[in-house]
Coordinates of C-alpha atoms (C1' of nucleotides) in Angstrom, one line a residue:
Chain A
X148 CA 11.2 10.5 -15.4
X149 CA 10.7 14.1 -16.5
X150 CA 13.7 15.4 -18.4
X151 CA 12.2 17.1 -21.3
X152 CA 15.3 18.6 -22.8
X153 CA 17.0 15.2 -22.9
X154 CA 13.8 13.5 -24.2
X155 CA 13.4 16.0 -27.0
X156 CA 17.0 15.7 -28.0
X157 CA 16.8 11.9 -28.0
X158 CA 13.7 12.0 -30.1
X159 CA 15.3 14.3 -32.6
X160 CA 18.3 12.0 -33.0
X161 CA 16.1 8.9 -33.4
X162 CA 14.2 10.7 -36.1
X163 CA 17.4 11.5 -37.9
X164 CA 18.2 7.8 -37.8
X165 CA 14.8 6.8 -39.2
X166 CA 13.4 5.6 -35.8
X167 CA 10.9 8.4 -35.2
X168 CA 8.2 6.0 -34.1
X169 CA 10.1 4.4 -31.2
X170 CA 8.9 5.5 -27.8
X171 CA 11.5 6.9 -25.5
X172 CA 11.5 5.6 -21.9
X173 CA 13.9 7.2 -19.4
X174 CA 14.6 5.7 -16.0
X175 CA 16.7 6.4 -13.0
X176 CA 19.3 3.7 -12.6
X177 CA 19.6 2.0 -9.2
X178 CA 23.3 2.1 -9.3
X179 CA 24.6 5.7 -9.1
X180 CA 27.6 4.8 -11.2
X181 CA 25.2 4.3 -14.1
X182 CA 24.6 8.0 -14.1
X183 CA 21.5 10.1 -13.4
X184 CA 19.3 8.9 -16.2
X185 CA 19.4 5.8 -18.4
X186 CA 17.7 4.8 -21.6
X187 CA 17.2 1.3 -23.1
X188 CA 16.0 2.5 -26.4
X189 CA 18.9 0.8 -28.3
X190 CA 17.9 -2.6 -27.1
X191 CA 14.2 -2.2 -27.9
X192 CA 14.8 -1.2 -31.5
X193 CA 17.7 -3.5 -32.3
X194 CA 15.8 -6.4 -33.5
X195 CA 13.6 -4.3 -35.7
X196 CA 16.5 -2.8 -37.6
X197 CA 18.8 -5.7 -37.4
X198 CA 21.9 -4.0 -35.8
X199 CA 23.4 -4.8 -32.6
X200 CA 22.1 -2.8 -29.7
X201 CA 25.6 -1.5 -28.7
X202 CA 26.2 -0.3 -32.2
X203 CA 22.9 1.6 -32.2
X204 CA 23.7 3.1 -28.7
X205 CA 27.1 4.3 -29.9
X206 CA 25.5 6.0 -32.9
X207 CA 22.9 7.7 -30.7
X208 CA 25.5 8.8 -28.3
X209 CA 27.7 10.3 -31.1
X210 CA 24.9 12.2 -32.6
X211 CA 23.6 13.7 -29.4
X212 CA 24.3 17.4 -28.6
X213 CA 25.2 17.3 -25.0
X214 CA 25.0 20.9 -24.0
X215 CA 21.5 21.7 -25.2
X216 CA 20.2 18.6 -23.5
X217 CA 21.7 19.6 -20.2
X218 CA 24.0 16.6 -20.2
X219 CA 27.5 16.5 -18.9
X220 CA 28.4 13.2 -20.4
X221 CA 27.0 10.0 -21.9
X222 CA 28.3 6.5 -22.1
X223 CA 27.2 3.2 -23.5
X224 CA 27.2 0.4 -21.1
X225 CA 26.3 -3.3 -20.7
X226 CA 24.2 -4.6 -23.6
X227 CA 23.5 -1.1 -24.9
X228 CA 22.3 1.1 -22.2
X229 CA 22.8 4.8 -22.6
X230 CA 23.8 6.3 -19.3
X231 CA 23.6 10.0 -18.9
X232 CA 25.2 12.2 -16.4
X233 CA 23.3 15.4 -16.0
X234 CA 25.2 18.7 -15.5
X235 CA 25.1 19.7 -11.9
X236 CA 23.0 22.7 -12.6
X237 CA 20.3 20.6 -14.3
X238 CA 20.3 18.2 -11.4
X239 CA 19.9 20.8 -8.7
X240 CA 17.4 23.0 -10.5
X241 CA 14.6 20.8 -9.2
X242 CA 15.3 22.2 -5.7
X243 CA 14.2 25.6 -6.7
X244 CA 11.1 24.1 -8.1
X245 CA 10.4 22.2 -4.9
X246 CA 10.8 25.2 -2.7
X247 CA 8.7 27.3 -4.9
X248 CA 5.8 24.9 -5.2
X249 CA 6.1 24.0 -1.5
X250 CA 2.8 22.4 -0.4
X251 CA 1.8 21.7 -4.0
X252 CA 5.0 19.9 -5.0
X253 CA 4.1 16.4 -6.1
X254 CA 0.6 17.4 -7.2
X255 CA -0.4 16.7 -10.8
X256 CA -3.4 17.0 -13.0
X257 CA -3.6 13.5 -14.5
X258 CA -7.1 13.0 -13.2
X259 CA -8.3 16.1 -15.0
X260 CA -10.7 16.8 -12.2
X261 CA -12.9 13.8 -13.0
X262 CA -15.0 12.4 -10.3
X263 CA -14.0 9.2 -8.6
X264 CA -15.5 7.5 -5.6
X265 CA -13.5 5.4 -3.1
X266 CA -15.8 3.2 -1.0
X267 CA -14.1 1.7 2.0
X268 CA -14.5 0.4 5.5
X269 CA -18.3 -0.2 5.0
X270 CA -18.4 -2.3 8.2
X271 CA -21.7 -3.7 9.3
X272 CA -22.9 -1.9 12.4
X273 CA -22.9 -5.1 14.3
X274 CA -19.8 -4.6 16.4
X275 CA -16.7 -2.5 17.0
X276 CA -14.2 -2.0 14.2
X277 CA -11.3 -4.5 14.4
X278 CA -7.8 -4.4 13.0
X279 CA -8.9 -5.6 9.5
X280 CA -11.2 -2.5 9.3
X281 CA -8.2 -0.5 10.3
X282 CA -6.1 -1.7 7.5
X283 CA -8.9 -0.9 5.1
X284 CA -9.5 2.5 6.6
X285 CA -5.8 3.4 6.3
X286 CA -5.5 2.0 2.8
X287 CA -8.7 3.6 1.5
X288 CA -7.9 6.9 3.0
X289 CA -4.4 6.9 1.4
X290 CA -5.7 5.8 -1.9
X291 CA -8.3 8.6 -1.9
X292 CA -5.6 11.0 -0.9
X293 CA -3.3 9.8 -3.7
X294 CA -6.1 10.4 -6.2
X295 CA -6.6 13.9 -4.9
X296 CA -2.9 14.6 -5.3
X297 CA -3.0 13.4 -8.9
X298 CA -5.9 15.6 -9.9
X299 CA -9.1 13.7 -9.2
X300 CA -12.2 15.0 -7.6
X301 CA -12.5 12.4 -4.8
X302 CA -15.6 11.3 -2.9
X303 CA -15.1 9.1 0.2
X304 CA -18.0 6.9 0.9
X305 CA -19.0 4.4 3.6
X306 CA -21.8 1.9 2.9
X307 CA -23.8 0.7 5.9
X308 CA -25.4 -2.7 5.6
X309 CA -28.1 -1.7 8.0
X310 CA -30.9 -3.8 6.6
X311 CA -29.9 -7.4 6.5
X312 CA -30.2 -10.6 8.5
X313 CA -26.9 -9.7 10.3
X314 CA -28.7 -6.8 12.0
X315 CA -31.5 -9.0 13.0
X316 CA -29.0 -11.4 14.6
X317 CA -27.5 -8.4 16.5
X318 CA -30.9 -7.4 17.8
X319 CA -31.7 -10.9 18.9
X320 CA -28.3 -11.2 20.6
X321 CA -28.8 -8.0 22.5
X322 CA -32.3 -9.0 23.4
X323 CA -31.0 -12.3 24.8
X324 CA -28.5 -10.5 27.0
X325 CA -31.2 -8.0 28.0
X326 CA -33.4 -10.8 29.2
X327 CA -30.5 -12.3 31.0
X328 CA -29.8 -9.2 32.9
X329 CA -33.5 -8.7 33.9
X330 CA -33.5 -12.2 35.4
X331 CA -34.9 -14.3 32.6
X332 CA -33.5 -17.2 30.8
X333 CA -32.4 -16.6 27.2
X334 CA -29.7 -17.7 24.9
X335 CA -27.9 -15.9 22.1
X336 CA -29.2 -17.4 18.8
X337 CA -27.3 -19.5 16.4
X338 CA -24.9 -17.2 14.4
X339 CA -25.4 -14.4 16.9
X340 CA -22.9 -12.0 18.5
X341 CA -21.1 -12.9 21.7
X342 CA -18.6 -10.0 22.3
X343 CA -18.7 -8.1 25.6
X344 CA -20.1 -5.1 23.7
X345 CA -23.4 -7.0 23.3
X346 CA -23.8 -7.2 27.1
X347 CA -22.9 -3.5 27.3
X348 CA -25.6 -2.6 24.9
X349 CA -28.1 -4.7 26.9
X350 CA -27.0 -2.9 30.1
X351 CA -27.6 0.5 28.4
X352 CA -31.0 -0.7 27.3
X353 CA -31.9 -1.7 30.9
X354 CA -30.6 1.5 32.2
X355 CA -32.7 3.5 29.8
X356 CA -35.9 1.4 29.5
X357 CA -35.9 -0.9 32.6
X358 CA -37.8 -4.1 31.9
X359 CA -40.1 -2.6 29.3
X360 CA -39.1 -5.0 26.6
X361 CA -39.2 -8.2 28.7
X362 CA -42.8 -9.2 28.0
X363 CA -43.1 -7.4 24.7
X364 CA -42.2 -9.6 21.8
X365 CA -43.9 -7.5 19.2
X366 CA -42.1 -6.5 16.0
X367 CA -42.2 -2.9 17.3
X368 CA -40.2 -3.9 20.4
X369 CA -37.6 -5.8 18.6
X370 CA -37.3 -3.0 16.1
X371 CA -36.7 -0.7 18.9
X372 CA -33.8 -2.8 20.2
X373 CA -32.4 -3.1 16.7
X374 CA -32.4 0.7 16.2
X375 CA -31.0 1.3 19.6
X376 CA -28.1 -1.1 19.0
X377 CA -27.3 0.1 15.5
X378 CA -27.4 3.7 16.6
X379 CA -25.0 3.2 19.4
X380 CA -22.6 1.0 17.4
X381 CA -22.5 3.4 14.6
X382 CA -21.7 6.2 17.0
X383 CA -18.8 4.2 18.3
X384 CA -17.5 3.3 14.8
X385 CA -17.7 6.9 13.8
X386 CA -15.8 8.0 16.8
X387 CA -13.1 5.4 16.3
X388 CA -12.7 6.4 12.7
X389 CA -12.6 10.1 13.3
X390 CA -10.0 9.6 16.0
X391 CA -8.1 7.6 13.5
X392 CA -8.1 10.6 11.2
X393 CA -10.5 9.2 8.6
X394 CA -13.5 11.3 7.4
X395 CA -16.1 10.4 4.9
X396 CA -18.1 12.6 2.5
X397 CA -21.1 10.4 2.6
X398 CA -22.6 7.5 4.6
X399 CA -24.8 5.5 2.4
X400 CA -27.5 3.4 4.0
X401 CA -28.5 0.1 2.5
X402 CA -32.0 0.6 4.0
X403 CA -32.5 3.6 1.8
X404 CA -32.3 1.4 -1.3
X405 CA -35.4 -0.4 -0.1
X406 CA -37.2 2.8 1.1
X407 CA -36.8 4.7 -2.2
X408 CA -37.6 1.8 -4.4
X409 CA -34.2 1.3 -6.0
X410 CA -34.1 -2.4 -5.2
X411 CA -37.4 -3.1 -6.9
X412 CA -36.7 -0.9 -9.9
X413 CA -33.3 -2.6 -10.3
X414 CA -35.1 -6.0 -10.3
X415 CA -37.5 -4.7 -12.9
X416 CA -34.7 -3.4 -15.1
X417 CA -32.9 -6.7 -14.8
X418 CA -36.0 -8.6 -15.8
X419 CA -36.2 -6.6 -19.0
X420 CA -32.8 -7.8 -20.1
X421 CA -34.2 -11.3 -20.5
X422 CA -31.4 -12.7 -18.4
X423 CA -33.6 -13.4 -15.4
X424 CA -35.3 -16.8 -14.8
X425 CA -37.2 -18.6 -12.1
X426 CA -36.0 -21.9 -10.7
X427 CA -37.1 -23.8 -7.6
X428 CA -39.1 -20.9 -6.4
X429 CA -36.2 -18.4 -6.5
X430 CA -35.3 -15.7 -9.0
X431 CA -31.9 -16.0 -10.7
X432 CA -29.7 -13.8 -12.9
X433 CA -27.5 -15.4 -15.6
X434 CA -24.3 -13.8 -14.4
X435 CA -22.4 -16.7 -16.0
X436 CA -23.0 -14.7 -19.2
X437 CA -20.4 -12.2 -17.9
X438 CA -17.8 -14.6 -16.6
X439 CA -19.2 -15.5 -13.2
X440 CA -18.7 -19.1 -12.1
X441 CA -22.4 -19.7 -11.6
X442 CA -25.7 -18.0 -11.9
X443 CA -26.8 -16.1 -8.8
X444 CA -30.0 -15.9 -6.8
X445 CA -31.4 -12.4 -6.5
X446 CA -34.7 -13.2 -4.8
X447 CA -35.0 -16.1 -2.4
X448 CA -37.8 -18.6 -2.3
X449 CA -39.1 -16.8 0.8
X450 CA -39.5 -13.7 -1.2
X451 CA -36.6 -11.8 0.3
X452 CA -33.7 -10.5 -1.9
X453 CA -30.2 -11.7 -1.3
X454 CA -27.5 -9.0 -0.8
X455 CA -26.7 -9.3 -4.4
X456 CA -29.7 -7.3 -5.5
X457 CA -29.2 -4.3 -3.3
X458 CA -25.5 -4.4 -4.2
X459 CA -26.3 -4.0 -7.9
X460 CA -28.9 -1.3 -7.1
X461 CA -26.3 0.5 -5.0
X462 CA -23.6 0.4 -7.7
X463 CA -26.1 1.5 -10.4
X464 CA -26.8 4.5 -8.2
X465 CA -23.0 5.2 -7.9
X466 CA -23.0 5.4 -11.7
X467 CA -26.1 7.5 -11.8
X468 CA -24.6 9.9 -9.4
X469 CA -21.9 10.6 -11.9
X470 CA -19.1 8.3 -10.8
X471 CA -17.7 6.7 -13.9
X472 CA -14.8 5.5 -11.8
X473 CA -15.3 3.8 -8.5
X474 CA -12.7 2.0 -6.4
X475 CA -14.1 -0.4 -3.8
X476 CA -11.6 -1.3 -1.0
X477 CA -12.7 -4.5 0.6
X478 CA -11.3 -7.5 2.5
X479 CA -10.3 -10.3 0.1
X480 CA -12.8 -12.6 1.8
X481 CA -15.3 -10.7 -0.4
X482 CA -13.7 -11.5 -3.6
X483 CA -16.4 -14.0 -4.5
X484 CA -18.8 -11.1 -4.9
X485 CA -16.7 -9.2 -7.4
X486 CA -17.7 -11.1 -10.6
X487 CA -21.3 -11.3 -9.6
X488 CA -21.7 -7.6 -8.9
X489 CA -19.9 -6.7 -12.1
X490 CA -22.1 -9.3 -13.9
X491 CA -25.2 -7.7 -12.7
X492 CA -24.0 -4.3 -13.7
X493 CA -23.0 -5.4 -17.2
X494 CA -26.4 -6.9 -17.6
X495 CA -27.7 -3.4 -17.2
X496 CA -25.1 -2.0 -19.6
X497 CA -22.3 -0.8 -17.5
X498 CA -18.7 -1.3 -18.6
X499 CA -17.0 -4.6 -17.8
X500 CA -14.4 -3.5 -15.3
X501 CA -16.8 -1.4 -13.2
X502 CA -16.2 -1.0 -10.3
X503 CA -12.5 -1.4 -9.6
X504 CA -11.5 -3.4 -6.5
X505 CA -8.6 -3.2 -4.1
X506 CA -8.8 -6.4 -2.1
X507 CA -6.7 -6.6 1.0
X508 CA -5.7 -9.7 2.9
X509 CA -6.0 -10.3 6.6
X510 CA -4.0 -8.8 9.4
X511 CA -2.3 -10.7 12.2
X512 CA -1.1 -8.8 15.2
X513 CA 2.0 -10.4 16.6
X514 CA 4.3 -9.7 19.5
X515 CA 7.6 -11.5 19.7
X516 CA 6.5 -13.9 17.0
X517 CA 3.2 -14.9 18.7
X518 CA -0.2 -13.8 17.7
X519 CA -2.1 -11.6 20.1
X520 CA -5.8 -11.2 20.6
X521 CA -6.1 -8.8 23.4
X522 CA -9.7 -7.7 23.1
X523 CA -12.3 -8.5 25.6
X524 CA -14.5 -6.1 23.9
X525 CA -14.9 -7.7 20.6
X526 CA -14.5 -11.3 21.5
X527 CA -12.3 -12.8 18.8
X528 CA -10.7 -9.8 17.3
X529 CA -8.4 -7.0 18.4
X530 CA -10.2 -3.7 18.0
X531 CA -8.8 -0.9 16.0
X532 CA -9.1 1.4 18.8
X533 CA -7.1 -0.7 21.2
X534 CA -4.4 -1.0 18.6
X535 CA -3.9 2.7 18.0
X536 CA -4.4 3.6 21.6
X537 CA -1.3 1.5 22.3
X538 CA 1.0 2.3 19.4
X539 CA -0.3 5.6 18.2
X540 CA -2.3 6.7 15.2
X541 CA 0.6 7.7 13.0
X542 CA 2.4 4.4 13.5
X543 CA -0.8 2.4 13.0
X544 CA -1.7 4.1 9.8
X545 CA 1.8 3.8 8.5
X546 CA 2.1 0.1 9.3
X547 CA -1.1 -0.7 7.5
X548 CA 0.0 1.4 4.5
X549 CA 3.5 0.1 4.2
X550 CA 2.5 -3.3 2.9
X551 CA 1.0 -4.3 -0.4
X552 CA -2.8 -4.8 0.0
X553 CA -2.8 -8.2 -1.6
X554 CA -0.6 -10.0 0.8
X555 CA -1.4 -11.1 4.3
X556 CA 0.4 -8.9 6.8
X557 CA 2.0 -9.2 10.2
X558 CA 1.5 -6.2 12.5
X559 CA 4.5 -6.5 14.8
X560 CA 3.7 -4.7 18.0
X561 CA 7.3 -4.8 19.1
X562 CA 8.4 -2.9 16.0
X563 CA 5.5 -0.5 16.3
X564 CA 6.2 0.4 19.9
X565 CA 9.9 1.1 19.2
X566 CA 10.5 4.9 19.4
X567 CA 13.9 4.9 17.8
X568 CA 14.9 5.3 14.1
X569 CA 14.4 1.6 13.7
X570 CA 10.7 2.4 13.5
X571 CA 10.2 3.7 9.9
X572 CA 7.6 6.2 11.0
X573 CA 9.9 7.9 13.5
X574 CA 12.8 7.6 11.1
X575 CA 10.9 9.7 8.6
X576 CA 9.4 12.1 11.1
X577 CA 12.9 12.5 12.6
X578 CA 14.4 13.4 9.3
X579 CA 11.8 16.1 9.0
X580 CA 12.2 17.4 12.5
X581 CA 16.0 17.6 12.1
X582 CA 15.6 20.1 9.3
X583 CA 13.5 22.3 11.5
X584 CA 16.2 22.1 14.1
X585 CA 18.8 23.3 11.6
X586 CA 16.7 26.2 10.6
X587 CA 16.1 27.1 14.2
X588 CA 19.9 27.0 14.8
X589 CA 20.5 29.2 11.9
X590 CA 17.6 31.4 13.1
X591 CA 15.8 31.2 9.8
X592 CA 12.1 30.9 9.1
X593 CA 11.9 27.9 6.7
X594 CA 9.0 29.4 4.7
X595 CA 11.2 32.4 3.9
X596 CA 13.9 30.3 2.2
X597 CA 13.5 31.3 -1.4
X598 CA 14.2 29.6 -4.7
X599 CA 16.9 31.2 -6.8
X600 CA 18.6 32.5 -3.7
X601 CA 21.7 30.3 -4.1
X602 CA 24.0 28.8 -6.6
X603 CA 22.9 25.2 -6.6
X604 CA 25.7 24.0 -8.8
X605 CA 27.8 24.1 -5.7
X606 CA 26.0 21.0 -4.4
X607 CA 28.5 18.5 -5.8
X608 CA 28.9 16.0 -3.0
X609 CA 27.8 12.4 -3.7
X610 CA 25.3 12.4 -0.8
X611 CA 23.9 15.6 -2.1
X612 CA 23.5 14.6 -5.7
X613 CA 21.8 11.4 -4.8
X614 CA 19.5 13.2 -2.4
X615 CA 18.6 15.7 -5.0
X616 CA 17.7 13.0 -7.6
X617 CA 15.7 11.3 -4.9
X618 CA 13.7 14.4 -4.2
X619 CA 13.1 15.1 -7.8
X620 CA 11.4 11.8 -8.3
X621 CA 8.6 12.4 -5.8
X622 CA 6.0 13.4 -8.4
X623 CA 6.7 10.2 -10.3
X624 CA 6.3 8.2 -7.2
X625 CA 2.9 9.7 -6.4
X626 CA 1.8 9.1 -9.9
X627 CA 2.8 5.5 -9.9
X628 CA 1.3 4.9 -6.4
X629 CA -2.0 6.5 -7.5
X630 CA -2.1 4.5 -10.7
X631 CA -1.7 1.2 -8.9
X632 CA -3.8 2.1 -5.8
X633 CA -0.6 1.3 -3.9
X634 CA 0.2 3.5 -0.9
X635 CA 3.1 1.3 0.1
X636 CA 5.1 2.8 -2.8
X637 CA 5.0 6.1 -1.0
X638 CA 6.1 4.5 2.3
X639 CA 9.0 2.8 0.6
X640 CA 10.0 6.1 -1.0
X641 CA 9.8 8.1 2.2
X642 CA 11.8 5.6 4.1
X643 CA 14.5 5.6 1.4
X644 CA 14.4 9.4 1.4
X645 CA 14.7 9.6 5.1
X646 CA 17.6 7.2 5.0
X647 CA 19.4 9.3 2.4
X648 CA 18.5 12.4 4.4
X649 CA 19.9 11.0 7.6
X650 CA 23.1 9.9 5.9
X651 CA 23.6 13.4 4.5
X652 CA 22.8 15.0 7.9
X653 CA 25.2 12.7 9.8
X654 CA 27.9 13.0 7.2
X655 CA 27.8 16.8 7.9
X656 CA 28.3 16.4 11.6
X657 CA 30.0 19.7 12.5
X658 CA 32.4 18.2 15.0
X659 CA 33.7 15.8 12.5
X660 CA 33.2 17.3 9.0
X661 CA 32.4 20.9 9.4
X662 CA 32.9 21.5 5.7
X663 CA 30.0 19.1 5.0
X664 CA 27.6 20.7 7.5
X665 CA 24.6 22.6 6.3
X666 CA 25.6 25.6 8.3
X667 CA 29.1 25.8 6.8
X668 CA 31.1 29.0 7.0
X669 CA 31.2 29.4 3.3
X670 CA 28.0 31.4 2.8
X671 CA 27.4 30.5 -0.8
X672 CA 27.5 26.8 -0.1
X673 CA 25.5 27.4 3.1
X674 CA 22.6 29.0 1.3
X675 CA 22.6 26.2 -1.3
X676 CA 22.5 23.6 1.4
X677 CA 19.7 25.4 3.2
X678 CA 17.7 25.2 0.0
X679 CA 18.4 21.4 -0.1
X680 CA 17.4 21.1 3.5
X681 CA 14.2 23.0 2.9
X682 CA 13.4 21.0 -0.3
X683 CA 14.0 17.8 1.7
X684 CA 11.6 18.9 4.4
X685 CA 8.9 19.9 1.9
X686 CA 9.1 16.5 0.2
X687 CA 9.0 14.5 3.5
X688 CA 6.1 16.6 4.8
X689 CA 4.1 16.3 1.6
X690 CA 4.6 12.6 1.5
X691 CA 3.5 12.2 5.1
X692 CA 0.5 14.4 4.3
X693 CA -0.5 12.1 1.5
X694 CA -0.5 9.2 4.0
X695 CA -2.4 11.2 6.6
X696 CA 0.5 11.2 9.0
X697 CA 1.9 14.2 11.0
X698 CA 5.1 15.9 10.1
X699 CA 6.3 17.3 13.4
X700 CA 8.9 19.9 13.9
X701 CA 10.0 18.4 17.2
X702 CA 10.0 14.7 17.9
X703 CA 9.3 14.6 21.6
X704 CA 6.1 16.3 20.7
X705 CA 5.2 13.7 18.1
X706 CA 5.9 10.8 20.4
X707 CA 3.9 12.3 23.2
X708 CA 0.9 13.2 21.1
X709 CA 0.9 9.8 19.4
X710 CA 0.6 7.7 22.5
X711 CA -1.8 10.0 24.3
Chain B
rG1466 C1' -12.6 -30.4 -6.9
rC1467 C1' -13.0 -25.1 -8.9
rG1468 C1' -11.7 -19.7 -8.5
rC1469 C1' -8.7 -15.4 -6.5
rC1470 C1' -4.2 -13.8 -3.8
rC1471 C1' 0.6 -15.1 -2.0
rG1472 C1' 5.7 -18.0 -2.0
rU1473 C1' 12.5 -13.2 -2.9
rA1474 C1' 18.3 -13.0 2.8
rG1475 C1' 17.5 -16.0 9.7
rC1476 C1' 12.6 -12.6 10.3
rU1477 C1' 9.2 -8.7 8.0
rC1478 C1' 9.0 -7.1 3.1
rA1479 C1' 10.3 -3.9 -1.6
rG1480 C1' 11.6 -4.9 -6.6
rU1481 C1' 8.6 1.0 -11.3
rU1482 C1' 6.7 -0.5 -20.0
rG1483 C1' 10.7 -7.6 -19.0
rG1484 C1' 16.9 -4.8 -18.4
rA1485 C1' 22.9 -4.0 -16.1
rU1486 C1' 26.3 -7.3 -10.2
rA1487 C1' 18.3 -9.0 -7.1
rG1488 C1' 17.5 -4.4 -2.7
rA1489 C1' 15.6 -2.2 2.3
rG1490 C1' 14.5 -2.6 7.5
rC1491 C1' 15.1 -5.7 11.7
rG1492 C1' 18.5 -9.4 13.6
rC1493 C1' 23.9 -10.8 13.3
rG1494 C1' 29.5 -9.3 12.9
rU1495 C1' 33.4 -5.3 12.9
rG1496 C1' 34.8 -0.3 13.5
rC1497 C1' 33.6 4.7 14.9
rC1498 C1' 30.6 8.1 18.0
rU1499 C1' 30.6 13.8 24.3
rC1500 C1' 27.1 15.3 18.0
rC1501 C1' 23.1 20.8 13.7
rG1502 C1' 19.0 16.3 18.6
rG1503 C1' 19.0 10.0 21.0
rA1504 C1' 19.5 2.5 20.9
rG1505 C1' 23.2 7.2 16.3
rC1506 C1' 26.9 6.6 11.9
rA1507 C1' 30.1 3.7 8.5
rC1508 C1' 31.3 -1.0 6.7
rG1509 C1' 30.4 -6.4 6.2
rA1510 C1' 28.5 -11.4 6.0
rG1511 C1' 24.0 -13.5 4.5
rG1512 C1' 20.0 -15.5 -2.0
rU1513 C1' 19.3 -22.5 -6.3
rC1514 C1' 14.1 -15.2 -6.4
rA1515 C1' 9.3 -22.5 -3.9
rC1516 C1' 10.2 -26.3 -8.1
rA1517 C1' 10.2 -27.8 -13.4
rG1518 C1' 9.7 -26.5 -18.3
rG1519 C1' 8.7 -22.5 -22.2
rU1520 C1' 8.8 -17.4 -24.7
rU1521 C1' 13.0 -13.6 -25.3
rC1522 C1' 19.2 -10.6 -27.1
rG1523 C1' 17.7 -10.5 -21.7
rA1524 C1' 12.9 -13.4 -16.8
rA1525 C1' 12.1 -12.5 -9.6
rU1526 C1' 8.8 -10.1 -13.4
rC1527 C1' 5.2 -13.0 -19.1
rC1528 C1' 3.1 -18.3 -20.4
rU1529 C1' 2.2 -23.7 -18.8
rG1530 C1' 2.5 -27.3 -15.1
rU1531 C1' 3.8 -29.1 -10.0
rC1532 C1' 4.3 -28.2 -4.7
rG1533 C1' 3.3 -25.2 -0.3
rG1534 C1' 0.2 -21.2 2.5
rG1535 C1' -4.3 -17.8 2.9
rC1536 C1' -9.2 -16.7 1.3
rG1537 C1' -13.6 -17.8 -1.3
rC1538 C1' -16.9 -21.3 -3.6
rA1539 C1' -25.2 -20.5 0.0
rC1540 C1' -31.9 -19.2 -1.7
rC1541 C1' -25.1 -15.6 4.5
rA1542 C1' -22.9 -11.0 3.9

RNA sequence: GCGCCCGUAGCUCAGUUGGAUAGAGCGCGUGCCUCCGGAGCACGAGGUCACAGGUUCGAAUCCUGUCGGGCGCACCA
């Protein structure tokens, strides 16, 4: 909570009382009857100085100079809380700030412009993106965006595993279908891919090259099929992501790590640490030295590296490119790799917690309580594209973002398809659009509403006061969400804000309570409320922007665009 | 068996250095609603915070153990 005058006043009083070292922590109480700001300092120091916390609180309250701190009143409550009621001018002054800062309200400089990489999606080009990738795309993009809003220089990266055995399996699967379609017997290999898309790839191959690869079993031929398949699946993934509103600054190819020698040089560097040994024909790294559960194989008996080695090479290169902070967003089924990759990096001298991980759990798409898997295309999984085609991009993104990453989530299609205020996305967008509608009715251009153009101390209604406090906490919310890599905090906040906004709006229904309407006859009050309405709109819009979701000025438009 | 994550209202989930009477949405109940834009608004019922101990002035939150669910434990990724 930023309330500098109060904070300095409190610190001064504490110093007088010989408690200069204590750190002051202000919070906004949940219960409005507890005032605008609360402080628990009396409790935290009571043991240290051996006085009851109520006594201490009373003393602080008595010594405080209310006026200079912008306080209307203070009271001691419960076990020793100090509850402050701010003067209405202090409360409302934040509105001027919001309107002035406009699109930058909520931004901070905590990151100090330092570089940070967010790596996410990183799907193998072996099939279409499914809903799990969608959750990751929405989360990763929002986390990246939160970092931008809090002052970091963010790089979004996608890592393509285009060099491993999975790709070979894909090529073999496509080749099998290809042989099928050209009238030859063939079966998809063990562990191969069975989705309809494999047949489609084979079809495309036939169309372009006829039976040219039927007899040819050379490495060159299979390589051709592999490249053809990967190229077309990558194209499809790129399209699906870009239509989902997700862009990357860089696509990093695993194959490049082999081509430019980073894999072999990483192996050499690891050997020099003395933590590498040979056993049963394979090459191992002592990752247990760094807390891993067991040592890991880097090079297999057959001479080929496991994925572990290029992973270490890749992350060393992230560091070398200047990213001292990296956040990897991955499915929690990869959590087994976390300790081993970090172990490999520590062996080479990188810090222990590098990189950071946000691991998200699986998604289940349900309709009326039953799980749905409606994809022909991908075999088992529902594809991301099918999902957002049906429920819209905004809703899909929001639903993925509104839950904590580290819990399994239910994606409820019924709730997603609801176009009323019961759907949180529409509820928020509606609140935003309503403000536009007010401005239209008043024939005002919202951008022209200026700070300082009204006496904000006239905003004294309960709904208004609560709403103002709510709006003022937006920067803190972004900060906390960014710190915890937790976009759902923003979702919660926006939903609450929209709820408060709608309550305020409806309370001011002109047919019932004309004196509570924004467009009241009293012009002083009217201009103050217009500033509140504008501030509200700015905060809702900025919050939606952080999440990569549209802030429409008319709802019919939003719903139409969304399901198009 | 070992490791990571989760267990909060009928359902889906929040719960901000450990703080006040544990919250929201949906669903349910009651009342209002020809409005600055609607299936909207107001109010209400509904909880042994999985269980048992411990730390603390204070625990949903921290520690230990138990039970339940998910994921991972490859010379696969």
